[in-house]
Amino acid sequence: AEKVKDIILATTTSTQDSGLLDVLIPVFEKEAGYVVKTIAVGSGQAMAMGERGEADVLLVHSPEAEEKFLAQGLGINRRLVMHNDFIIVGPAKDPARIKGLKSAPMAFKHISEAKALFLSRGDNSGTHAKEKSLWKLAGIDPSTEKWYQQTGLGMGQTLAVASEKGGYCLTDRATYLALKKNLYLSILLQGDKSLLNIYHVIEVNPARWPKVNSDGAKSFRAFMVSKEAQRIIEGFGKDKFGQPLFFPDAGKREEALGK
Amino acid sequence: MAEPILEAKALEVRRDNSLILDIPHLRVEDKEVLALVGPNGAGKTTLLLTLALLYTPSAGEIKFEGKSISYGKGLINLRRRFAVVFQEPLLFDTSVYENVASGLRVRGIRGRELKQRVFTWLDQFGIAHLAKRAARTLSGGEAQRVTLTRALVLNPNILFMDEPFASLDPPTRERLIRDMERIVHETKITTVFVTHDRSEALQLAHRIGVMHQGRIIQIGSPERVINYPADEVVANFIGIESILPGRVMVFNHETFLVDVQGKKIEVAGEAQVGDEVFLCIRPEEVTLLGSGLASLPSSARNTFPGRVIQIGFIGPYCKVTLDCGFPLVAYITKKSLGILHLDIGREVVASFKATAIHVIRK
Amino acid sequence: MAEPILEAKALEVRRDNSLILDIPHLRVEDKEVLALVGPNGAGKTTLLLTLALLYTPSAGEIKFEGKSISYGKGLINLRRRFAVVFQEPLLFDTSVYENVASGLRVRGIRGRELKQRVFTWLDQFGIAHLAKRAARTLSGGEAQRVTLTRALVLNPNILFMDEPFASLDPPTRERLIRDMERIVHETKITTVFVTHDRSEALQLAHRIGVMHQGRIIQIGSPERVINYPADEVVANFIGIESILPGRVMVFNHETFLVDVQGKKIEVAGEAQVGDEVFLCIRPEEVTLLGSGLASLPSSARNTFPGRVIQIGFIGPYCKVTLDCGFPLVAYITKKSLGILHLDIGREVVASFKATAIHVIRK
Amino acid sequence: MDLILEGIKKAFWLLIHMDNEVMRITLLSLKVSGLATFISLALGIPLGTVLALSRFPGRGIIISLVNTSMGLPPVVVGLFVTIMLWRGGPLAVLHLLYTPSAMVIAQTIIAAPIITGLSLAAIQQLDPKLLLQIKALGASRLQMGWFLLREARLPLLAAMMAGFGGVISEIGASIMVGGNILGHTRVLTTATVMETSKGNFDTAIALGLLLLLLAYSINFTLTIIQQREAFYGRAHFRG
Amino acid sequence: MDLILEGIKKAFWLLIHMDNEVMRITLLSLKVSGLATFISLALGIPLGTVLALSRFPGRGIIISLVNTSMGLPPVVVGLFVTIMLWRGGPLAVLHLLYTPSAMVIAQTIIAAPIITGLSLAAIQQLDPKLLLQIKALGASRLQMGWFLLREARLPLLAAMMAGFGGVISEIGASIMVGGNILGHTRVLTTATVMETSKGNFDTAIALGLLLLLLAYSINFTLTIIQQREAFYGRAHFRG
Ligand SMILES: Nc1ncnc2c1ncn2[C@@H]1O[C@H](COP(=O)(O)OP(=O)(O)OP(=O)(O)O)[C@@H](O)[C@H]1O
Ligand SMILES: Nc1ncnc2c1ncn2[C@@H]1O[C@H](COP(=O)(O)OP(=O)(O)OP(=O)(O)O)[C@@H](O)[C@H]1O
Ligand SMILES: [Mg+2]
Ligand SMILES: [Mg+2]
């Protein structure tokens, strides 16, 4: 059969907005001879596209949802690609006094006690999923609270809203760094193991969706965990931000991260 | 009897539930010129545009060359054999040339032929120098000429015109009417036109149809319509100035006496005593005499002293309105005006012959 | 001399670089009725609308009650003392009532007064029954009456009208002209109006201004303009039908002979031999005689045999056009038509007096 | 296709249950876009009329600016308004960012040129002699405007619908200056986008349909008015 | 404010250097929206004319649907077209998703009702007697349309500008059906949004300005045509 040239990659906006894919994709296209159509959407939408076989391969960061996805037999060959981390940012005044705390759930508790404004993405993205799991750990259900506001927007815009309103926010580091200069927000908590942001690549199961370009998906998955790609990931962002935005993790075990 | 080119049967046009046109039967003969006259709102425009297949009648049928019209597809081909001049100029917002060319373009005529035909007719109407002008900048009369040109350039089988000469200046108007007379009679275009101008109708038409309240109340040759108006509306409209309502008092041999506001007028003809009638007296039949001359013997059976209440001018003549107990109008020359020293308020004697009165029975 | 209500000085209006109006000086006296006549495209509408302060002149000034107009803010207050009837109806796309009310509403008149004034005038023009109708559905003449009503309801100081009676049926027209005469003379509204109808101008106007190519070529009382047309355009326009170009041959006491296409016409008056002249001969001054009667003695100095080439009708009269070597028009009664057995091609004799000819020098 | 059917079902469900949240979102959409349209009409119609009637140097440039602005990208407008209203921006004191007012401002910037440009064309389309007639009646500038609007009411209603349609359906600016904050600035379009990015395609479709329904009921009313006007005396020009 | 200044600077820089990528994006914007506008004109003007002139049952409903659709939310259109073109959708065989063609389709769905609705109003605005005059000249339906378009050219040009403006500036549908794929379907609006979310506000503003410039130059040309037509014989109705 003729080789299908197009691969539809559904991914989170963070990988595209950080510019990482702009570097990786051309390399892959040149090597493998595929054309990648990157559809940058929320993790939720990305998974939904996968669920319906409207994407060939996913690059996402929502581990719980991913596991469910695999369990339902919708995806195969899930591979760890890289991670970076989430941070909690907020106004420099820090009304809930979370600076110096070590645990993210603890910080969330403080915020809820102080009834300090918290901005949530509220869009089923990876970040939103992480935030929800943290609230759960903290034993709080903020969804009906007045100080808890959901934007339903992407990371960048949620940060912008948090900045304007002087609220706290959970964000991935890459987006924060990219937007930092226009934000009135400081990093108030980082480094907690529970704040890891882990990216996996998943092939959409061709057994479920015969129209899926499984060769292309396989090839892309293989590329993402290849030495070359991992090297590019490692170096990405150093020139611009003075620190890497992502840490390559191919071949590692998930539990081993952050240690 | 030859086939009429257009024939309407039981034609009705309704607007907002009122019947504005009701024509039981109308024939337009081939090559005839039919004038429609009548008061404002009589339905002349409506009839014209219905005959031109532009309004769809609410009921009835129209036959063209003996074939009944169906208001479907083929209409365009018929319409292309017609040309219509509307009451308003309705020019397109483009140049004069394009306006005149538009009907020809619609018929697929292009290039040299188009240009030549357009200019021939622009010349005919004296507006060739306006060819490039934006139609919006024309004066009223210029616009009127453009619409006439736009219709005649089409060389139609039937020409429909709605007050075509209304805003033209008199010399142009006369010239155009003369030209139209020539064109219509030479090329024998069947023509139906609406006019408010009696002399226009008299000059051009073979038949005149008088309309009133959506009906044709009289139709016939100009002579017939003028001399035997069917009722007071026609009489009034066709221009007999004095229409006097009265009642027949005495019938006596070949004349009878009619009581008009207390005065007795002698009329030639037959009538029943008690009849309600209208007497129509043509102004040109009324002679005016200085008041001293009233007792002289004369063949005029009716002589009434009266007072001048108004003097007006109709073209080169004077129109003198008298009060003789009833209103009476006379046309006289300016010379007579001088000789009789006529002036508002002056007493004169009016006389007219019993044979000069047309009687309409109510 | 009293202050004129409107005065124009060195007025010029240009369009696309051509001068379409050029009025060195014009006075409109208070309470006078001024008629503007002239061929299509003469600039009548342009002058009317410029005087009504609707067109801004390219040069010159207009004074209203002695004060020079500045085309700035205050114009509205002046315009509210005017009313204008345009050549086209230009009705608003709303009801007849609203159309008539619009000018009053603009002036802040509301409620009972508004309604009462509107209906008074609707009645006056015989269209009260149309009050609720959509203006778009009116017939041509009905629309014309609405515009007249819309203007007159304003009770203006100056009334400007552009062919106001053009599309009215003759009886209505006569009635309206009569009413207008009464209104204008009773209320003494200064009126400037454009018309193509001579009798309308004669009947209503105190003065007639004849326009041609953007200029007023003659202005004066109706009698003056008719009897002493300033040039052939005026003569032609004002309706003298025979205008004969010729050259003065012999001057002899109080008459002279003019060579017109080889025929010699005797004219009363003085002239230089060799002068190029136009002879204007009124049709009503031309008498027709059966050809046998040509040699009878008569006070008519000019007698020419001729052939009838056209017979037409002007109102109740016959217009007979002759070829006597030159064209000549005569108005005769229908009775005479019968007596003389006139018909196209028939030989007759035309005679007219030397004193009846008006001479225009080229 | 099944998704669309599901969406329609869901839309019915939403309509029937009409929970507080959906209600609030719908009302806010209506309020914000309605107000923006209203302000745009108040600005755009007079401006369009003036541009149609007066002649002054630079008029052509203004007209082409207005016409161009009929296509102002909502995102650009959103970005611009955001920058203006930011804490660091010149209008920071107003504290309007992420409020419905900011959305009204942005939507007005979008709708006003549409209404201006279309009014301009509508008025220019009228017979110039009608202007003279109106002047001759002694109308002031304001009254003249009123007459012209009455004459041009059909295209003006269309302009109004185009303007309203443009903003009620707009997303780029609303999301940027409003922030899609639940219970504050979330409107139907931003909610639709959010549900889409959540992968809840059926809810997204349902919200979209709700939006359409809303727009339909408003424009249906306007259309009825417009077409009643159009019929007024023209019904018989058929055949 | 400084951001806007930077944006303007950057825009100049982009314009002067006009690297391949920006060039390509700009051209694609133009092509996609131009084509969509063109198709919308081809569909919308005849449809608007027919709706204006004919009378048939259901016409009122169609008109209100058209008028409503002047406000079709691009996101909803995008979602709908996406679902249609999906692999699992009914039009999957066309393989159009994430291609410029898909964008043209979506934008046509957005622009066509705008142009239809405005054409409808423009034609209805004409003097109905003019229709009779055109018929009287023997015009076929097609020729009649042509005459009417010539008479209504001013508002039709405005309609065209509104339609083009609507789609060139639209984002919701383009991003959804196009996918903002570099070198394939990235257009000025999607690029602007992306740059905004990347935090590159200056580039975003620069792209926004580029978009404005593009729209301006096109609508400027159309405005010149429009106003030349408007002046044609009307210049003197002043004062
Ligand atoms: N833009 C223009 N360019 C050149 N000539 C123009 C322009 N606008 C008007 N005119 C001319 O000015 C002349 C005067 O027009 P106006 O309307 O005043 O004539 P009018 O005397 O009222 O004629 P009518 O009896 O036909 O109504 C006309 O010949 C007209 O063609
Ligand atoms: N929609 C309508 N509802 C009621 N009457 C109408 C409607 N449309 C037209 N009419 C009436 O029909 C009558 C006939 O109109 P038409 O235009 O045929 O008159 P006309 O004889 O041409 O008059 P004019 O000499 O004034 O032009 C008019 O009285 C008009 O008011
Ligand atoms: Mg009529
Ligand atoms: Mg005129």
PDB file of N, CA and C in Angstrom, chain B residues 79-128:
ATOM      1  N   ARG B  79     -42.135  40.235 -24.281  1.00  0.00           N
ATOM      2  CA  ARG B  79     -41.748  41.574 -23.823  1.00  0.00           C
ATOM      3  C   ARG B  79     -40.707  42.194 -24.742  1.00  0.00           C
ATOM      4  N   ARG B  80     -39.889  41.347 -25.354  1.00  0.00           N
ATOM      5  CA  ARG B  80     -38.870  41.894 -26.247  1.00  0.00           C
ATOM      6  C   ARG B  80     -39.456  42.429 -27.543  1.00  0.00           C
ATOM      7  N   ARG B  81     -40.725  42.159 -27.767  1.00  0.00           N
ATOM      8  CA  ARG B  81     -41.364  42.749 -28.945  1.00  0.00           C
ATOM      9  C   ARG B  81     -42.089  44.033 -28.571  1.00  0.00           C
ATOM     10  N   PHE B  82     -42.053  44.358 -27.289  1.00  0.00           N
ATOM     11  CA  PHE B  82     -42.717  45.571 -26.806  1.00  0.00           C
ATOM     12  C   PHE B  82     -41.667  46.605 -26.406  1.00  0.00           C
ATOM     13  N   ALA B  83     -42.112  47.831 -26.249  1.00  0.00           N
ATOM     14  CA  ALA B  83     -41.263  48.821 -25.590  1.00  0.00           C
ATOM     15  C   ALA B  83     -42.190  49.675 -24.748  1.00  0.00           C
ATOM     16  N   VAL B  84     -41.704  50.068 -23.587  1.00  0.00           N
ATOM     17  CA  VAL B  84     -42.551  50.790 -22.653  1.00  0.00           C
ATOM     18  C   VAL B  84     -41.865  52.083 -22.213  1.00  0.00           C
ATOM     19  N   VAL B  85     -42.588  53.172 -22.278  1.00  0.00           N
ATOM     20  CA  VAL B  85     -42.107  54.427 -21.704  1.00  0.00           C
ATOM     21  C   VAL B  85     -42.943  54.675 -20.449  1.00  0.00           C
ATOM     22  N   PHE B  86     -42.270  54.702 -19.307  1.00  0.00           N
ATOM     23  CA  PHE B  86     -42.991  54.860 -18.054  1.00  0.00           C
ATOM     24  C   PHE B  86     -43.312  56.319 -17.774  1.00  0.00           C
ATOM     25  N   GLN B  87     -44.192  56.478 -16.798  1.00  0.00           N
ATOM     26  CA  GLN B  87     -44.620  57.821 -16.424  1.00  0.00           C
ATOM     27  C   GLN B  87     -43.461  58.619 -15.823  1.00  0.00           C
ATOM     28  N   GLU B  88     -42.634  57.943 -15.003  1.00  0.00           N
ATOM     29  CA  GLU B  88     -41.416  58.598 -14.506  1.00  0.00           C
ATOM     30  C   GLU B  88     -40.255  58.163 -15.384  1.00  0.00           C
ATOM     31  N   PRO B  89     -39.187  58.952 -15.439  1.00  0.00           N
ATOM     32  CA  PRO B  89     -38.078  58.569 -16.320  1.00  0.00           C
ATOM     33  C   PRO B  89     -37.408  57.234 -15.951  1.00  0.00           C
ATOM     34  N   LEU B  90     -37.230  56.906 -14.664  1.00  0.00           N
ATOM     35  CA  LEU B  90     -36.618  55.632 -14.260  1.00  0.00           C
ATOM     36  C   LEU B  90     -35.340  55.307 -15.034  1.00  0.00           C
ATOM     37  N   LEU B  91     -34.430  56.248 -15.024  1.00  0.00           N
ATOM     38  CA  LEU B  91     -33.168  55.995 -15.715  1.00  0.00           C
ATOM     39  C   LEU B  91     -32.220  55.212 -14.817  1.00  0.00           C
ATOM     40  N   PHE B  92     -31.339  54.457 -15.452  1.00  0.00           N
ATOM     41  CA  PHE B  92     -30.324  53.746 -14.683  1.00  0.00           C
ATOM     42  C   PHE B  92     -29.216  54.714 -14.318  1.00  0.00           C
ATOM     43  N   ASP B  93     -28.566  54.403 -13.215  1.00  0.00           N
ATOM     44  CA  ASP B  93     -27.518  55.287 -12.711  1.00  0.00           C
ATOM     45  C   ASP B  93     -26.218  55.073 -13.492  1.00  0.00           C
ATOM     46  N   THR B  94     -26.277  55.415 -14.765  1.00  0.00           N
ATOM     47  CA  THR B  94     -25.087  55.257 -15.602  1.00  0.00           C
ATOM     48  C   THR B  94     -25.176  56.332 -16.686  1.00  0.00           C
ATOM     49  N   SER B  95     -24.443  56.188 -17.768  1.00  0.00           N
ATOM     50  CA  SER B  95     -24.456  57.262 -18.764  1.00  0.00           C
ATOM     51  C   SER B  95     -25.727  57.215 -19.611  1.00  0.00           C
ATOM     52  N   VAL B  96     -25.964  58.304 -20.308  1.00  0.00           N
ATOM     53  CA  VAL B  96     -27.104  58.379 -21.216  1.00  0.00           C
ATOM     54  C   VAL B  96     -26.977  57.300 -22.286  1.00  0.00           C
ATOM     55  N   TYR B  97     -25.781  57.168 -22.836  1.00  0.00           N
ATOM     56  CA  TYR B  97     -25.557  56.170 -23.882  1.00  0.00           C
ATOM     57  C   TYR B  97     -25.950  54.777 -23.380  1.00  0.00           C
ATOM     58  N   GLU B  98     -25.441  54.424 -22.215  1.00  0.00           N
ATOM     59  CA  GLU B  98     -25.728  53.100 -21.669  1.00  0.00           C
ATOM     60  C   GLU B  98     -27.221  52.913 -21.413  1.00  0.00           C
ATOM     61  N   ASN B  99     -27.879  53.964 -20.973  1.00  0.00           N
ATOM     62  CA  ASN B  99     -29.312  53.874 -20.756  1.00  0.00           C
ATOM     63  C   ASN B  99     -30.039  53.526 -22.044  1.00  0.00           C
ATOM     64  N   VAL B 100     -29.672  54.224 -23.094  1.00  0.00           N
ATOM     65  CA  VAL B 100     -30.360  53.986 -24.358  1.00  0.00           C
ATOM     66  C   VAL B 100     -29.977  52.620 -24.919  1.00  0.00           C
ATOM     67  N   ALA B 101     -28.727  52.234 -24.663  1.00  0.00           N
ATOM     68  CA  ALA B 101     -28.257  50.959 -25.213  1.00  0.00           C
ATOM     69  C   ALA B 101     -28.830  49.759 -24.460  1.00  0.00           C
ATOM     70  N   SER B 102     -29.358  50.004 -23.252  1.00  0.00           N
ATOM     71  CA  SER B 102     -29.626  48.853 -22.382  1.00  0.00           C
ATOM     72  C   SER B 102     -30.591  47.829 -22.989  1.00  0.00           C
ATOM     73  N   GLY B 103     -31.650  48.320 -23.612  1.00  0.00           N
ATOM     74  CA  GLY B 103     -32.599  47.374 -24.191  1.00  0.00           C
ATOM     75  C   GLY B 103     -31.993  46.587 -25.343  1.00  0.00           C
ATOM     76  N   LEU B 104     -31.138  47.239 -26.101  1.00  0.00           N
ATOM     77  CA  LEU B 104     -30.490  46.550 -27.220  1.00  0.00           C
ATOM     78  C   LEU B 104     -29.498  45.515 -26.705  1.00  0.00           C
ATOM     79  N   ARG B 105     -28.772  45.886 -25.674  1.00  0.00           N
ATOM     80  CA  ARG B 105     -27.820  44.929 -25.086  1.00  0.00           C
ATOM     81  C   ARG B 105     -28.560  43.689 -24.606  1.00  0.00           C
ATOM     82  N   VAL B 106     -29.700  43.930 -23.976  1.00  0.00           N
ATOM     83  CA  VAL B 106     -30.492  42.807 -23.494  1.00  0.00           C
ATOM     84  C   VAL B 106     -30.831  41.860 -24.646  1.00  0.00           C
ATOM     85  N   ARG B 107     -31.019  42.430 -25.818  1.00  0.00           N
ATOM     86  CA  ARG B 107     -31.362  41.628 -26.992  1.00  0.00           C
ATOM     87  C   ARG B 107     -30.125  41.107 -27.723  1.00  0.00           C
ATOM     88  N   GLY B 108     -28.973  41.293 -27.091  1.00  0.00           N
ATOM     89  CA  GLY B 108     -27.759  40.709 -27.659  1.00  0.00           C
ATOM     90  C   GLY B 108     -27.128  41.517 -28.774  1.00  0.00           C
ATOM     91  N   ILE B 109     -27.542  42.758 -28.932  1.00  0.00           N
ATOM     92  CA  ILE B 109     -26.946  43.572 -29.995  1.00  0.00           C
ATOM     93  C   ILE B 109     -25.687  44.246 -29.469  1.00  0.00           C
ATOM     94  N   ARG B 110     -24.632  44.155 -30.237  1.00  0.00           N
ATOM     95  CA  ARG B 110     -23.326  44.626 -29.773  1.00  0.00           C
ATOM     96  C   ARG B 110     -22.641  45.439 -30.864  1.00  0.00           C
ATOM     97  N   GLY B 111     -21.515  46.015 -30.496  1.00  0.00           N
ATOM     98  CA  GLY B 111     -20.579  46.578 -31.461  1.00  0.00           C
ATOM     99  C   GLY B 111     -21.122  47.721 -32.282  1.00  0.00           C
ATOM    100  N   ARG B 112     -20.750  47.726 -33.567  1.00  0.00           N
ATOM    101  CA  ARG B 112     -21.092  48.812 -34.472  1.00  0.00           C
ATOM    102  C   ARG B 112     -22.590  49.034 -34.566  1.00  0.00           C
ATOM    103  N   GLU B 113     -23.321  47.945 -34.710  1.00  0.00           N
ATOM    104  CA  GLU B 113     -24.768  48.078 -34.876  1.00  0.00           C
ATOM    105  C   GLU B 113     -25.383  48.797 -33.679  1.00  0.00           C
ATOM    106  N   LEU B 114     -24.936  48.372 -32.495  1.00  0.00           N
ATOM    107  CA  LEU B 114     -25.446  48.975 -31.271  1.00  0.00           C
ATOM    108  C   LEU B 114     -25.213  50.477 -31.307  1.00  0.00           C
ATOM    109  N   LYS B 115     -23.958  50.821 -31.548  1.00  0.00           N
ATOM    110  CA  LYS B 115     -23.572  52.225 -31.496  1.00  0.00           C
ATOM    111  C   LYS B 115     -24.357  53.036 -32.515  1.00  0.00           C
ATOM    112  N   GLN B 116     -24.471  52.450 -33.684  1.00  0.00           N
ATOM    113  CA  GLN B 116     -25.129  53.187 -34.747  1.00  0.00           C
ATOM    114  C   GLN B 116     -26.606  53.411 -34.446  1.00  0.00           C
ATOM    115  N   ARG B 117     -27.250  52.350 -33.982  1.00  0.00           N
ATOM    116  CA  ARG B 117     -28.671  52.519 -33.668  1.00  0.00           C
ATOM    117  C   ARG B 117     -28.888  53.510 -32.537  1.00  0.00           C
ATOM    118  N   VAL B 118     -28.043  53.419 -31.513  1.00  0.00           N
ATOM    119  CA  VAL B 118     -28.199  54.334 -30.390  1.00  0.00           C
ATOM    120  C   VAL B 118     -28.035  55.773 -30.861  1.00  0.00           C
ATOM    121  N   PHE B 119     -27.012  56.021 -31.636  1.00  0.00           N
ATOM    122  CA  PHE B 119     -26.775  57.409 -32.037  1.00  0.00           C
ATOM    123  C   PHE B 119     -27.827  57.931 -33.010  1.00  0.00           C
ATOM    124  N   THR B 120     -28.309  57.055 -33.877  1.00  0.00           N
ATOM    125  CA  THR B 120     -29.390  57.486 -34.771  1.00  0.00           C
ATOM    126  C   THR B 120     -30.543  58.053 -33.954  1.00  0.00           C
ATOM    127  N   TRP B 121     -30.907  57.327 -32.909  1.00  0.00           N
ATOM    128  CA  TRP B 121     -32.068  57.747 -32.132  1.00  0.00           C
ATOM    129  C   TRP B 121     -31.759  58.890 -31.187  1.00  0.00           C
ATOM    130  N   LEU B 122     -30.536  58.914 -30.678  1.00  0.00           N
ATOM    131  CA  LEU B 122     -30.156  60.066 -29.851  1.00  0.00           C
ATOM    132  C   LEU B 122     -30.269  61.340 -30.678  1.00  0.00           C
ATOM    133  N   ASP B 123     -29.836  61.241 -31.918  1.00  0.00           N
ATOM    134  CA  ASP B 123     -29.940  62.390 -32.827  1.00  0.00           C
ATOM    135  C   ASP B 123     -31.393  62.787 -33.031  1.00  0.00           C
ATOM    136  N   GLN B 124     -32.189  61.788 -33.304  1.00  0.00           N
ATOM    137  CA  GLN B 124     -33.603  62.007 -33.539  1.00  0.00           C
ATOM    138  C   GLN B 124     -34.235  62.829 -32.409  1.00  0.00           C
ATOM    139  N   PHE B 125     -33.814  62.547 -31.184  1.00  0.00           N
ATOM    140  CA  PHE B 125     -34.406  63.244 -30.054  1.00  0.00           C
ATOM    141  C   PHE B 125     -33.558  64.437 -29.585  1.00  0.00           C
ATOM    142  N   GLY B 126     -32.545  64.762 -30.378  1.00  0.00           N
ATOM    143  CA  GLY B 126     -31.766  65.963 -30.085  1.00  0.00           C
ATOM    144  C   GLY B 126     -30.936  65.867 -28.817  1.00  0.00           C
ATOM    145  N   ILE B 127     -30.465  64.679 -28.490  1.00  0.00           N
ATOM    146  CA  ILE B 127     -29.689  64.570 -27.258  1.00  0.00           C
ATOM    147  C   ILE B 127     -28.377  63.830 -27.476  1.00  0.00           C
ATOM    148  N   ALA B 128     -27.907  63.812 -28.734  1.00  0.00           N
ATOM    149  CA  ALA B 128     -26.659  63.107 -29.010  1.00  0.00           C
ATOM    150  C   ALA B 128     -25.505  63.716 -28.219  1.00  0.00           C
TER     151      ALA B 128
END
